Coordinates of C-alpha atoms (C1' of nucleotides) in Angstrom, one line a residue:
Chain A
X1 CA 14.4 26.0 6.6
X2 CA 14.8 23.2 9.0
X3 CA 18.6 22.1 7.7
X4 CA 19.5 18.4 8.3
X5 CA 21.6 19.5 11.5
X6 CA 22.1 17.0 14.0
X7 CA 25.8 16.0 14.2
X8 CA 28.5 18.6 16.0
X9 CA 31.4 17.6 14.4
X10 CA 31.3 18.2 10.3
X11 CA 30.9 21.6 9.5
X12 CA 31.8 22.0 5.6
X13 CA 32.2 24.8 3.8
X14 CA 28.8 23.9 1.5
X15 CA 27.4 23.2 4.8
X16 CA 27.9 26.3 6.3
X17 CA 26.6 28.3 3.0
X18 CA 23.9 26.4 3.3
X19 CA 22.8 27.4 6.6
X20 CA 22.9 31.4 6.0
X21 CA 21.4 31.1 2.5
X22 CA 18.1 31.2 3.3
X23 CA 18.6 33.5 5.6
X24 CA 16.8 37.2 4.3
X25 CA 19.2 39.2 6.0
X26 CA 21.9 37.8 3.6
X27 CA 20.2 37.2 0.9
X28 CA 21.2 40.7 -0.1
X29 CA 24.3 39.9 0.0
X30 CA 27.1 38.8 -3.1
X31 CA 27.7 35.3 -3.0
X32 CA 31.2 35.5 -2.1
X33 CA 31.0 37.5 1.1
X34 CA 28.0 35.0 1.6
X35 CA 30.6 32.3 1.6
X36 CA 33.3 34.4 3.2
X37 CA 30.8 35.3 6.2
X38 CA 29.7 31.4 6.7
X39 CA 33.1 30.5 7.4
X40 CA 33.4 33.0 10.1
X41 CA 30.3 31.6 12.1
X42 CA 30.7 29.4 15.2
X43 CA 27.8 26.8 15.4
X44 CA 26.8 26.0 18.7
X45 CA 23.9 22.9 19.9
X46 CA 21.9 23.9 22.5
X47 CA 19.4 21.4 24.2
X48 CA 16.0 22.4 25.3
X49 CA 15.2 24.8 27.9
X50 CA 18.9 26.0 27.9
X51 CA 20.0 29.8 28.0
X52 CA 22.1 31.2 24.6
X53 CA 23.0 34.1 26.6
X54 CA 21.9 35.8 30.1
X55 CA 20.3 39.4 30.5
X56 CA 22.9 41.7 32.0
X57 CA 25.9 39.6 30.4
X58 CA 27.9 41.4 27.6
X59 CA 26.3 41.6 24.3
X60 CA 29.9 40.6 22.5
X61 CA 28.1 37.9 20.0
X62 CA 25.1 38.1 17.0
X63 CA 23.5 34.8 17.1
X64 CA 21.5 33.3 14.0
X65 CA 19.2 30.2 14.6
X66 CA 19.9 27.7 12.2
X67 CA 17.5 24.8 13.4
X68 CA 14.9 25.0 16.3
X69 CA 13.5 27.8 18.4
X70 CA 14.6 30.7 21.2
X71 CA 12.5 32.9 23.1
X72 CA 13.9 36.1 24.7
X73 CA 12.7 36.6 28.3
X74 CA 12.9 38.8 31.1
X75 CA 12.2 38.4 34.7
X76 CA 10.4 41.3 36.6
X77 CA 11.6 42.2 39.9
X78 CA 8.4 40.2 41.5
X79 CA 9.9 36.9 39.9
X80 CA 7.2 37.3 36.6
X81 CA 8.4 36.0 33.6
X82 CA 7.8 37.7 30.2
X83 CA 8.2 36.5 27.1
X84 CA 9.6 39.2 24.5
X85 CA 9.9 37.5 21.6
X86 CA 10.1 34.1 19.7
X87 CA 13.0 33.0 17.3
X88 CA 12.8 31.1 14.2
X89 CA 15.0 29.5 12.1
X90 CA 16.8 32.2 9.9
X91 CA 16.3 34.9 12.4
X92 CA 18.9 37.2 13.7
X93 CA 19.9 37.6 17.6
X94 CA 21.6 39.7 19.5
X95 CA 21.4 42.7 17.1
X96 CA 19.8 45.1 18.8
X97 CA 20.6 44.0 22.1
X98 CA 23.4 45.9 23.1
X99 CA 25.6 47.4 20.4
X100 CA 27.8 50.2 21.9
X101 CA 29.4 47.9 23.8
X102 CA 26.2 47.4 26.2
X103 CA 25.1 44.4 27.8
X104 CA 21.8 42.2 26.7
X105 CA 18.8 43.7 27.8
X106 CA 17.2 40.4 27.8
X107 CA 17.9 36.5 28.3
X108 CA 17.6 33.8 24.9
X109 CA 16.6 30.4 25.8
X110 CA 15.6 27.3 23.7
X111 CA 12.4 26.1 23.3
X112 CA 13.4 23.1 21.2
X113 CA 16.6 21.3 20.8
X114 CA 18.4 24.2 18.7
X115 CA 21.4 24.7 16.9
X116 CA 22.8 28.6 16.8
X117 CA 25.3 30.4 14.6
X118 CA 27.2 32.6 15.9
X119 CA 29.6 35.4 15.3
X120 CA 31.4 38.3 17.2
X121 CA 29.7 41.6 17.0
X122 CA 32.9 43.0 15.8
X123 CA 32.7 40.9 12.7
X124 CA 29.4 41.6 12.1
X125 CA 29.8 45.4 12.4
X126 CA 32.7 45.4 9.8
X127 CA 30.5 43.6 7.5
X128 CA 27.7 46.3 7.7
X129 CA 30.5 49.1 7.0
X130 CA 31.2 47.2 4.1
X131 CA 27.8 46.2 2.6
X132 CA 25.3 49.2 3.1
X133 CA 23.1 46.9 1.5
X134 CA 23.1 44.4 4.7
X135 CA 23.0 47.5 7.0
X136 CA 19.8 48.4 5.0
X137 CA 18.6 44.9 5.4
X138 CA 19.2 45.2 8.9
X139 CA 17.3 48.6 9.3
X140 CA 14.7 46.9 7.7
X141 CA 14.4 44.1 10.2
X142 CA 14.8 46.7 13.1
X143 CA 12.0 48.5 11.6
X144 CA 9.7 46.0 11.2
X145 CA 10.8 45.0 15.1
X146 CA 9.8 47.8 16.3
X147 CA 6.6 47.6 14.5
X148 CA 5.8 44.8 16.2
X149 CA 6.6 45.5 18.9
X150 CA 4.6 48.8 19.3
X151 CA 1.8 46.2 18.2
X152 CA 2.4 44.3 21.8
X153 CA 2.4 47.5 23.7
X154 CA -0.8 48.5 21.8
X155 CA -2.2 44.8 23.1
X156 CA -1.1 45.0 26.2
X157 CA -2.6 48.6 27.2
X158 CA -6.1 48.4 25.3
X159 CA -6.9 44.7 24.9
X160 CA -8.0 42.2 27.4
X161 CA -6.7 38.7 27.5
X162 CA -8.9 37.4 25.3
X163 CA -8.4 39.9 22.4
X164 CA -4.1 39.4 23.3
X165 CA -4.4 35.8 23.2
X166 CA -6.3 35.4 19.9
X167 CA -4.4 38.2 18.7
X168 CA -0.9 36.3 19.7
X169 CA -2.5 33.0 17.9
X170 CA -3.2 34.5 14.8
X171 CA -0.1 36.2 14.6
X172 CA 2.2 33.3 15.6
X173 CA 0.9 31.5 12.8
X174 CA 0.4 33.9 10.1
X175 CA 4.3 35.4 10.1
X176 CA 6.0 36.4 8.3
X177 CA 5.4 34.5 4.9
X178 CA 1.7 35.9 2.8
X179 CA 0.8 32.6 2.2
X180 CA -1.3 29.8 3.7
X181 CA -1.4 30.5 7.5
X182 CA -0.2 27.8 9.6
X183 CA -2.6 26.0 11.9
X184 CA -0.3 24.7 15.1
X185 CA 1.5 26.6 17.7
X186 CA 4.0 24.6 19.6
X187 CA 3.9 26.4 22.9
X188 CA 3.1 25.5 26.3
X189 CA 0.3 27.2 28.3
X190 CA 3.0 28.9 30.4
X191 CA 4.4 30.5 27.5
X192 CA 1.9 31.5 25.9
X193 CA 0.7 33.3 29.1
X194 CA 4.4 34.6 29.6
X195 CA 4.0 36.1 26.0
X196 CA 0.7 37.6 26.2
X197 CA 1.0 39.4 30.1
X198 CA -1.5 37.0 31.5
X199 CA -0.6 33.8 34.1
X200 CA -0.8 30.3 33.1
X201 CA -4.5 29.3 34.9
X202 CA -6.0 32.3 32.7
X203 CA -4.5 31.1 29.9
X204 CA -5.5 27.6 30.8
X205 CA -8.8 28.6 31.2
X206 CA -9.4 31.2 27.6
X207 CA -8.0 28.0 25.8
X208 CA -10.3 25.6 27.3
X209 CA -13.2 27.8 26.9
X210 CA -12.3 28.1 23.3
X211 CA -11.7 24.4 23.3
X212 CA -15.5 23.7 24.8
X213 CA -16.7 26.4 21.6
X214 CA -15.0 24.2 18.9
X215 CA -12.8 27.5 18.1
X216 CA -9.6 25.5 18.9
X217 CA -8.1 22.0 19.7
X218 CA -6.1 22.2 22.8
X219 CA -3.8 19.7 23.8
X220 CA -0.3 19.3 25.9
X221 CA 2.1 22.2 24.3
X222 CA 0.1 22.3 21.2
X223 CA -2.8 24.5 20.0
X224 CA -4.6 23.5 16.9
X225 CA -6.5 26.3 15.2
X226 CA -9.9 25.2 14.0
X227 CA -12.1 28.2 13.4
X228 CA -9.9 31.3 12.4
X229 CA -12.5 33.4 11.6
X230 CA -13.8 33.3 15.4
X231 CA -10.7 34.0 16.5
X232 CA -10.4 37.2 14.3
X233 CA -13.9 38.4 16.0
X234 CA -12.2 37.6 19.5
X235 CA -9.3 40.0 18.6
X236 CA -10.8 42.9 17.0
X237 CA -12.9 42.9 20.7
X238 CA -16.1 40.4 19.6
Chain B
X1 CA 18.9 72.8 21.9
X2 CA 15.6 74.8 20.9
X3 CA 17.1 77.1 17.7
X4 CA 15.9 80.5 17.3
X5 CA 13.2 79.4 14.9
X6 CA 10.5 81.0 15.0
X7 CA 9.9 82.9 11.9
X8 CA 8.9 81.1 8.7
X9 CA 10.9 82.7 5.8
X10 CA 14.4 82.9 5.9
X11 CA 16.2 79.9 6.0
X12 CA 19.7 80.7 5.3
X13 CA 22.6 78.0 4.7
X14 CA 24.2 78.4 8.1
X15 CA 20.4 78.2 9.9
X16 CA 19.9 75.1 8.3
X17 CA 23.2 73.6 9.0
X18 CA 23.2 74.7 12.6
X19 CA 19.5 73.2 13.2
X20 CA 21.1 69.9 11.7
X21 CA 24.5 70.0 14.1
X22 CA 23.0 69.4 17.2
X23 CA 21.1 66.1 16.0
X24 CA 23.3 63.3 17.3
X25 CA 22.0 61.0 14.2
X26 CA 24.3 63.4 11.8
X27 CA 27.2 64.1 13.9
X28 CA 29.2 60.9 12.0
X29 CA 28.3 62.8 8.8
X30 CA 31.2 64.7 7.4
X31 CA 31.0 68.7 7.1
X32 CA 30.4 68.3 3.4
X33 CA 28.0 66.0 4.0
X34 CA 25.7 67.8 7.1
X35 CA 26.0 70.4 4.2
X36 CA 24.9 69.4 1.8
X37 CA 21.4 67.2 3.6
X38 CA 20.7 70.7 5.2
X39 CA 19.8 71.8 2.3
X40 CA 17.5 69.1 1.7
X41 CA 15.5 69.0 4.1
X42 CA 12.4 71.0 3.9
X43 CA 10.7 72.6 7.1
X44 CA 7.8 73.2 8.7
X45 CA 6.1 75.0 11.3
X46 CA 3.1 73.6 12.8
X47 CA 0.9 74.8 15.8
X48 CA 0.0 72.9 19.1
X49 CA -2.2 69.8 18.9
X50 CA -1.3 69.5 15.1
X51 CA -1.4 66.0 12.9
X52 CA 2.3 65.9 11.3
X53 CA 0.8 62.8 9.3
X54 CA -2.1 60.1 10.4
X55 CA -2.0 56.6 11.1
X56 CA -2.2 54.6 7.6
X57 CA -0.5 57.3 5.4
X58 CA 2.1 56.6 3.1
X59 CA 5.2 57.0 5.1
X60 CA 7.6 58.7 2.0
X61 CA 9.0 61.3 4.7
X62 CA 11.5 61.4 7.2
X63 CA 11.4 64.0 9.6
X64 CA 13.3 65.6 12.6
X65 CA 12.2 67.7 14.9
X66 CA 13.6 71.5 15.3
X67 CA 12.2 72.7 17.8
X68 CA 9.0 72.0 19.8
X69 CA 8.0 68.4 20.4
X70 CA 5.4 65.6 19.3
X71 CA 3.7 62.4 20.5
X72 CA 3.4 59.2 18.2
X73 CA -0.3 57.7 19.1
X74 CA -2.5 55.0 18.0
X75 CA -6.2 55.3 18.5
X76 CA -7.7 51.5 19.0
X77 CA -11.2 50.1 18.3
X78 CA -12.8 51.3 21.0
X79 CA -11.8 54.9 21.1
X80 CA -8.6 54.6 23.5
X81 CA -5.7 56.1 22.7
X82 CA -2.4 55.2 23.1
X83 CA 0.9 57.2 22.9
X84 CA 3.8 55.3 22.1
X85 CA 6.6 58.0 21.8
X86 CA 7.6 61.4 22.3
X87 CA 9.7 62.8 20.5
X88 CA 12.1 65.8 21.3
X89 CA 14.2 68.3 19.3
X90 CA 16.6 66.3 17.1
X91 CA 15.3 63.5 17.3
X92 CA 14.0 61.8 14.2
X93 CA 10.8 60.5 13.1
X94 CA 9.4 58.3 10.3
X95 CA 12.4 56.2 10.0
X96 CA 10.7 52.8 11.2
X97 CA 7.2 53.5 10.4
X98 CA 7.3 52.2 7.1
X99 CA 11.2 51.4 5.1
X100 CA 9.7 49.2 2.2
X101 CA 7.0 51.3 0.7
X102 CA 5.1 51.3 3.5
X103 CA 2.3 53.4 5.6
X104 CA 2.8 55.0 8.8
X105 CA 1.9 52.8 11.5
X106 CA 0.9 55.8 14.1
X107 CA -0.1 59.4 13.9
X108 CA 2.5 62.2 14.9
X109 CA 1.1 64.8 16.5
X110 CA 2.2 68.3 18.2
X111 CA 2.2 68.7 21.8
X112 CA 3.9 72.6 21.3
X113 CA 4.1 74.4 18.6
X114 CA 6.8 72.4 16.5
X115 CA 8.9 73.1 13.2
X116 CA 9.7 70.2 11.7
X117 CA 12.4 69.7 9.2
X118 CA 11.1 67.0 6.3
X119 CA 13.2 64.8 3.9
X120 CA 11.8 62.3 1.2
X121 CA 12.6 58.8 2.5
X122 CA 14.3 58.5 -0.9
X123 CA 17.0 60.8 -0.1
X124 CA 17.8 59.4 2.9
X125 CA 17.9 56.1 2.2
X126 CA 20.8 57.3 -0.4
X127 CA 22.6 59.0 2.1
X128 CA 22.3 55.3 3.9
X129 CA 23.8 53.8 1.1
X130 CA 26.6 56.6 0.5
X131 CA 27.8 56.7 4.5
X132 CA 28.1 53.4 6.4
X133 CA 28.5 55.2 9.2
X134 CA 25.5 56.8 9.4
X135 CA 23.4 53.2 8.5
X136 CA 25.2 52.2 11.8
X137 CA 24.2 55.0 13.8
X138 CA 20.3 54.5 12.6
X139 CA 20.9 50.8 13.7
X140 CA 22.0 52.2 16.7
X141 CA 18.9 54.3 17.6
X142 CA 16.8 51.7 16.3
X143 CA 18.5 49.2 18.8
X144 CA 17.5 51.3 21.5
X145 CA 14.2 52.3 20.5
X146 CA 13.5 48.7 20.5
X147 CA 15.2 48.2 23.6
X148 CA 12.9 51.1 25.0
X149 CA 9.8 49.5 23.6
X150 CA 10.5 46.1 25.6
X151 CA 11.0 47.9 28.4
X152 CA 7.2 49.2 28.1
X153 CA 6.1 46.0 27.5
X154 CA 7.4 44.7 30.5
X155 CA 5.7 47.3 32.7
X156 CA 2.5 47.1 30.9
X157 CA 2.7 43.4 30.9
X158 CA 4.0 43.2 35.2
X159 CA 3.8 46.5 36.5
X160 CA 0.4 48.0 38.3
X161 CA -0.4 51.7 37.3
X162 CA 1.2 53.1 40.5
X163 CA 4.8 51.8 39.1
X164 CA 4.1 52.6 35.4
X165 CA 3.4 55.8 36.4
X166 CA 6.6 56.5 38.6
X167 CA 8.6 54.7 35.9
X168 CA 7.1 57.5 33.3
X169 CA 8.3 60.4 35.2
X170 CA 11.7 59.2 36.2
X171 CA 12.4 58.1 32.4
X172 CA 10.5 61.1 30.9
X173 CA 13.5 63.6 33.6
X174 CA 16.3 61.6 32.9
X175 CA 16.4 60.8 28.9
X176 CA 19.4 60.8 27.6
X177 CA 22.0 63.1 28.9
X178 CA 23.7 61.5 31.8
X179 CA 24.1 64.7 33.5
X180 CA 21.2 66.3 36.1
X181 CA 18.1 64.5 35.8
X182 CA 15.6 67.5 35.1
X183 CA 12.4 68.0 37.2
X184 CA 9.6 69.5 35.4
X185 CA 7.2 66.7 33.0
X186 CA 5.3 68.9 30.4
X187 CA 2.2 66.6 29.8
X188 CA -1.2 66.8 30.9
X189 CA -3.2 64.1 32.8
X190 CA -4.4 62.8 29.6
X191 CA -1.4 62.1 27.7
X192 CA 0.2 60.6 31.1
X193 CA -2.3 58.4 30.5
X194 CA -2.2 57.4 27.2
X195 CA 1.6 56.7 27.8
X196 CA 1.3 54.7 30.7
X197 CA -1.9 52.8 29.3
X198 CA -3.7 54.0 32.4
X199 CA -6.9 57.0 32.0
X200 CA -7.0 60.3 32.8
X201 CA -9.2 59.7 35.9
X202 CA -6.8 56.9 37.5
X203 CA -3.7 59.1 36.7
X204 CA -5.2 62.0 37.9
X205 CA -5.9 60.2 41.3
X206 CA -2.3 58.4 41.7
X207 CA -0.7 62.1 41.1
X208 CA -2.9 63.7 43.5
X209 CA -2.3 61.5 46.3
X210 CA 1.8 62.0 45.3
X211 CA 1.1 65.2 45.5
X212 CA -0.6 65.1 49.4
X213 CA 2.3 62.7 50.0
X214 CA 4.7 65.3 49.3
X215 CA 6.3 63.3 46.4
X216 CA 5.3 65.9 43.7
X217 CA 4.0 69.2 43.3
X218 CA 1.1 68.5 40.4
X219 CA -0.2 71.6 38.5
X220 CA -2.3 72.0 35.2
X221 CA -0.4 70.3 32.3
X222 CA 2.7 70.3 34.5
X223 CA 4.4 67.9 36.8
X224 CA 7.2 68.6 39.3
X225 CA 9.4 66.0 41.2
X226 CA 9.8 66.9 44.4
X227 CA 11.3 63.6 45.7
X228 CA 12.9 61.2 43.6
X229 CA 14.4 58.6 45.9
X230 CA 10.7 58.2 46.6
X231 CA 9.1 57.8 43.3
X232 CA 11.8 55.3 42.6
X233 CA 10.9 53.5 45.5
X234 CA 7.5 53.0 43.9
X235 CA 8.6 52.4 40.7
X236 CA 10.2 49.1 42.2
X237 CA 7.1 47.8 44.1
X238 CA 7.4 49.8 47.0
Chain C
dT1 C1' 4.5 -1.2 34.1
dG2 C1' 4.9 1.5 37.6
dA3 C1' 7.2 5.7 39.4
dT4 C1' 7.9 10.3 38.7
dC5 C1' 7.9 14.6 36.6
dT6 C1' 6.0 18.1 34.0
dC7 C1' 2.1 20.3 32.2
dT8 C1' -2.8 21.4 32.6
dT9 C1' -7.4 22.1 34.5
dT10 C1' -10.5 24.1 37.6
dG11 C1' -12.4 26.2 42.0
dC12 C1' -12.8 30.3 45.0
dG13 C1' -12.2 34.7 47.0
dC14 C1' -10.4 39.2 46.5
dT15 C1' -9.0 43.7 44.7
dA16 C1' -6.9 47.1 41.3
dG17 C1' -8.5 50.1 38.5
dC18 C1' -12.1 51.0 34.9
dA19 C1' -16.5 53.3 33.4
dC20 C1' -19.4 56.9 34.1
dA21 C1' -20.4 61.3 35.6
dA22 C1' -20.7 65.6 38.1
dT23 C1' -18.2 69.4 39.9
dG24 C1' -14.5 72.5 40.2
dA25 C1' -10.2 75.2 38.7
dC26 C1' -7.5 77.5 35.4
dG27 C1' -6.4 80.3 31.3
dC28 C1' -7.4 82.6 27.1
dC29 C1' -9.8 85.8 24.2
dA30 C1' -12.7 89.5 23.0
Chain D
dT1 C1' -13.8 91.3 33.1
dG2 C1' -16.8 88.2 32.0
dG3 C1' -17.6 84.0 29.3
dC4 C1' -16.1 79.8 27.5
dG5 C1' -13.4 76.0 26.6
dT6 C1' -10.0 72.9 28.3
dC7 C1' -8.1 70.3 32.0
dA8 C1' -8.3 68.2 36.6
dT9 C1' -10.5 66.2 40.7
dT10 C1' -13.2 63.1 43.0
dG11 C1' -17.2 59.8 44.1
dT12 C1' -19.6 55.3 43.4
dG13 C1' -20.4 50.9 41.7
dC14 C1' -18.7 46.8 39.3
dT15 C1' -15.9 43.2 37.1
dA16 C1' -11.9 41.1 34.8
dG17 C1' -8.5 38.5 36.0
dC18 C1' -4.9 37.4 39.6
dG19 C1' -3.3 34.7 43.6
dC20 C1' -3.4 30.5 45.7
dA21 C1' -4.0 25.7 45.7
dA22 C1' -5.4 21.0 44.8
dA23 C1' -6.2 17.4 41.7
dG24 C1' -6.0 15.4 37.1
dA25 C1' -3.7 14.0 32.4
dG26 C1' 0.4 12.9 29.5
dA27 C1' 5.0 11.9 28.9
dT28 C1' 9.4 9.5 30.1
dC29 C1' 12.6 6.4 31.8
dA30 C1' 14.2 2.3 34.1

DNA sequence: TGATCTCTTTGCGCTAGCACAATGACGCCA
DNA sequence: TGGCGTCATTGTGCTAGCGCAAAGAGATCA
């Protein structure tokens, strides 16, 4: 998942493959526009905390995290910051963003040292003209997306802050494999506020509360998960 | 917009292709093409407050909406409801729900009486695979259904009801044409609600006093914007 | 080994908007 | 034209959680 990716310079062909093969998306693809596609991506290091792209700017470039982590953010109006959505290694960015030519609707910034792919839209575009498969692939992820994302709306309209957080726990370490859930989320108190539509001091205080029950170990930019089954009862509303 | 359908027989060649010309999704398709999925599709009439499917269902349809319109909504734990789209004449439906096998993740449901016209997932997916172009106008839509969602997410997540509420109304007049914004909301207090993540009572109260304030003129089922410069003051924070 | 910076905890008052509920208006059907 | 069902209005508490703010841990770097 994690490839060894910590130099700038040395980029080799195997290399490159090796970065978008375990990437879903292209696993549908034939190994020789695999290969083909790799050379055509522009890797980029980003340090911590530093913006991909801005909202507003032109939405010209996909982006595909090959080592670390982004968040997509917006800022309200009221200088509130909301969290949209966190990227993994392997995911895709920039997709839905703007297409026709549009402008991103959101900003990407690094939550970890990060490395990113990336590739002009155009490219990209050509290759789903030429691989239905991949354009199906890429329905696919846009469907699932949007799933998700009419989850959040769902949270944040009917569910207090309780049932979002332990909601956002469990989901940030059960995706998006069906085996054994993971146990740690690497996110600061502010974020995981920013992602849920609550401020940092309520967050603060749920965690530590859950702390005090035993439900959860909380330290500096890490939450352990000790008792899932709690948490389930928090989010379906106790 | 709104074809003369209104009779449940006849469904002539040249009715089904015209109901299917209008639908921006299937103007990239050639002639031949619109042609020959016309005759595919099969419709449906169904009366007001109708389910089209439920929540949980397999999702093996695709289905666009003739004439009439309908309202994608989830019903939570505790008995709220919450809609998550509407959905007007030749727009489609069914397409993100579940791709891989899988189950509607809402319930469609009528808000007029609605013909629907109703294609196996299968087929579609085919015609996916047989025109590129269409695949890139579904990622298209998709991309700005998600980009739609976020927005939500942000107002539920930032916004208080007063601003969700103007929000609504101004998006719910000026989707999608870029032409003159139209005037007249068709929803009752309830579903206002539900699509703002508000309740009736609150929304009932915020459009009365617009109403006093000379902002709207609010009637039964039926809302009238009366000054928009206003509203959109709101909408920003006042 | 401090100095400093970032992240976190916790206290306190305040209010937006929900829950609950009763009453009133409108429209449809026989 | 009266009766009934649906939709809307409005009143009265009550509380979840935000805003503001100060003080307390961990990290990091020289």
């Amino acid at each position: 998942m994690t490839a060894a990716v910590t130099t700038q310079q040395a980029w080799g062909v195997e290399q490159r493959v090796a970065l978008l093969t375990p990437v879903p998306l292209f696993a549908v693809l034939p190994p020789h526009a695999r290969q083909e596609l790799a050379q055509r991506f522009h890797p980029r290091k980003f340090p911590r905390s530093a913006f991909v792209f801005h909202e507003g700017q032109p939405a010209d470039t996909v982006h595909i995290v090959a080592a670390g982590r982004l968040k997509t953010v917006r800022t309200t109006n009221d200088g509130h910051q909301i969290v949209l959505r966190l990227i993994n290694p392997g995911e895709l960015l920039g997709v839905a963003s703007g297409w026709g030519g549009g402008l991103y609707s959101t900003s990407a910034r690094t939550l970890d040292p990060t490395v990113v792919l990336q590739l002009p839209t155009q490219v990209f575009t050509d290759y789903l003209d030429r691989y239905p498969s991949l354009a199906q692939a890429v329905i696919n992820d846009l469907g699932a997306r949007l799933r998700e994302a009419e989850e959040r709306i769902l949270d944040a309209e009917s569910a207090n802050v309780e049932m979002r957080l332990a909601r956002a726990l469990l989901r940030l370490t059960t995706l998006p494999t069906p085996a054994p859930p993971a146990t740690t989320i690497a996110l600061s108190r502010q974020d995981l506020g920013d992602l849920t539509g609550t401020t940092l001091s309520t967050a603060s205080r749920v965690l530590s509360s859950w702390h005090r029950r035993g439900l959860i170990f909380a330290l500096r930019e890490r939450v352990e998960i000790l008792d899932r089954a709690g948490l389930t009862s928090i989010a379906k509303g106790s």
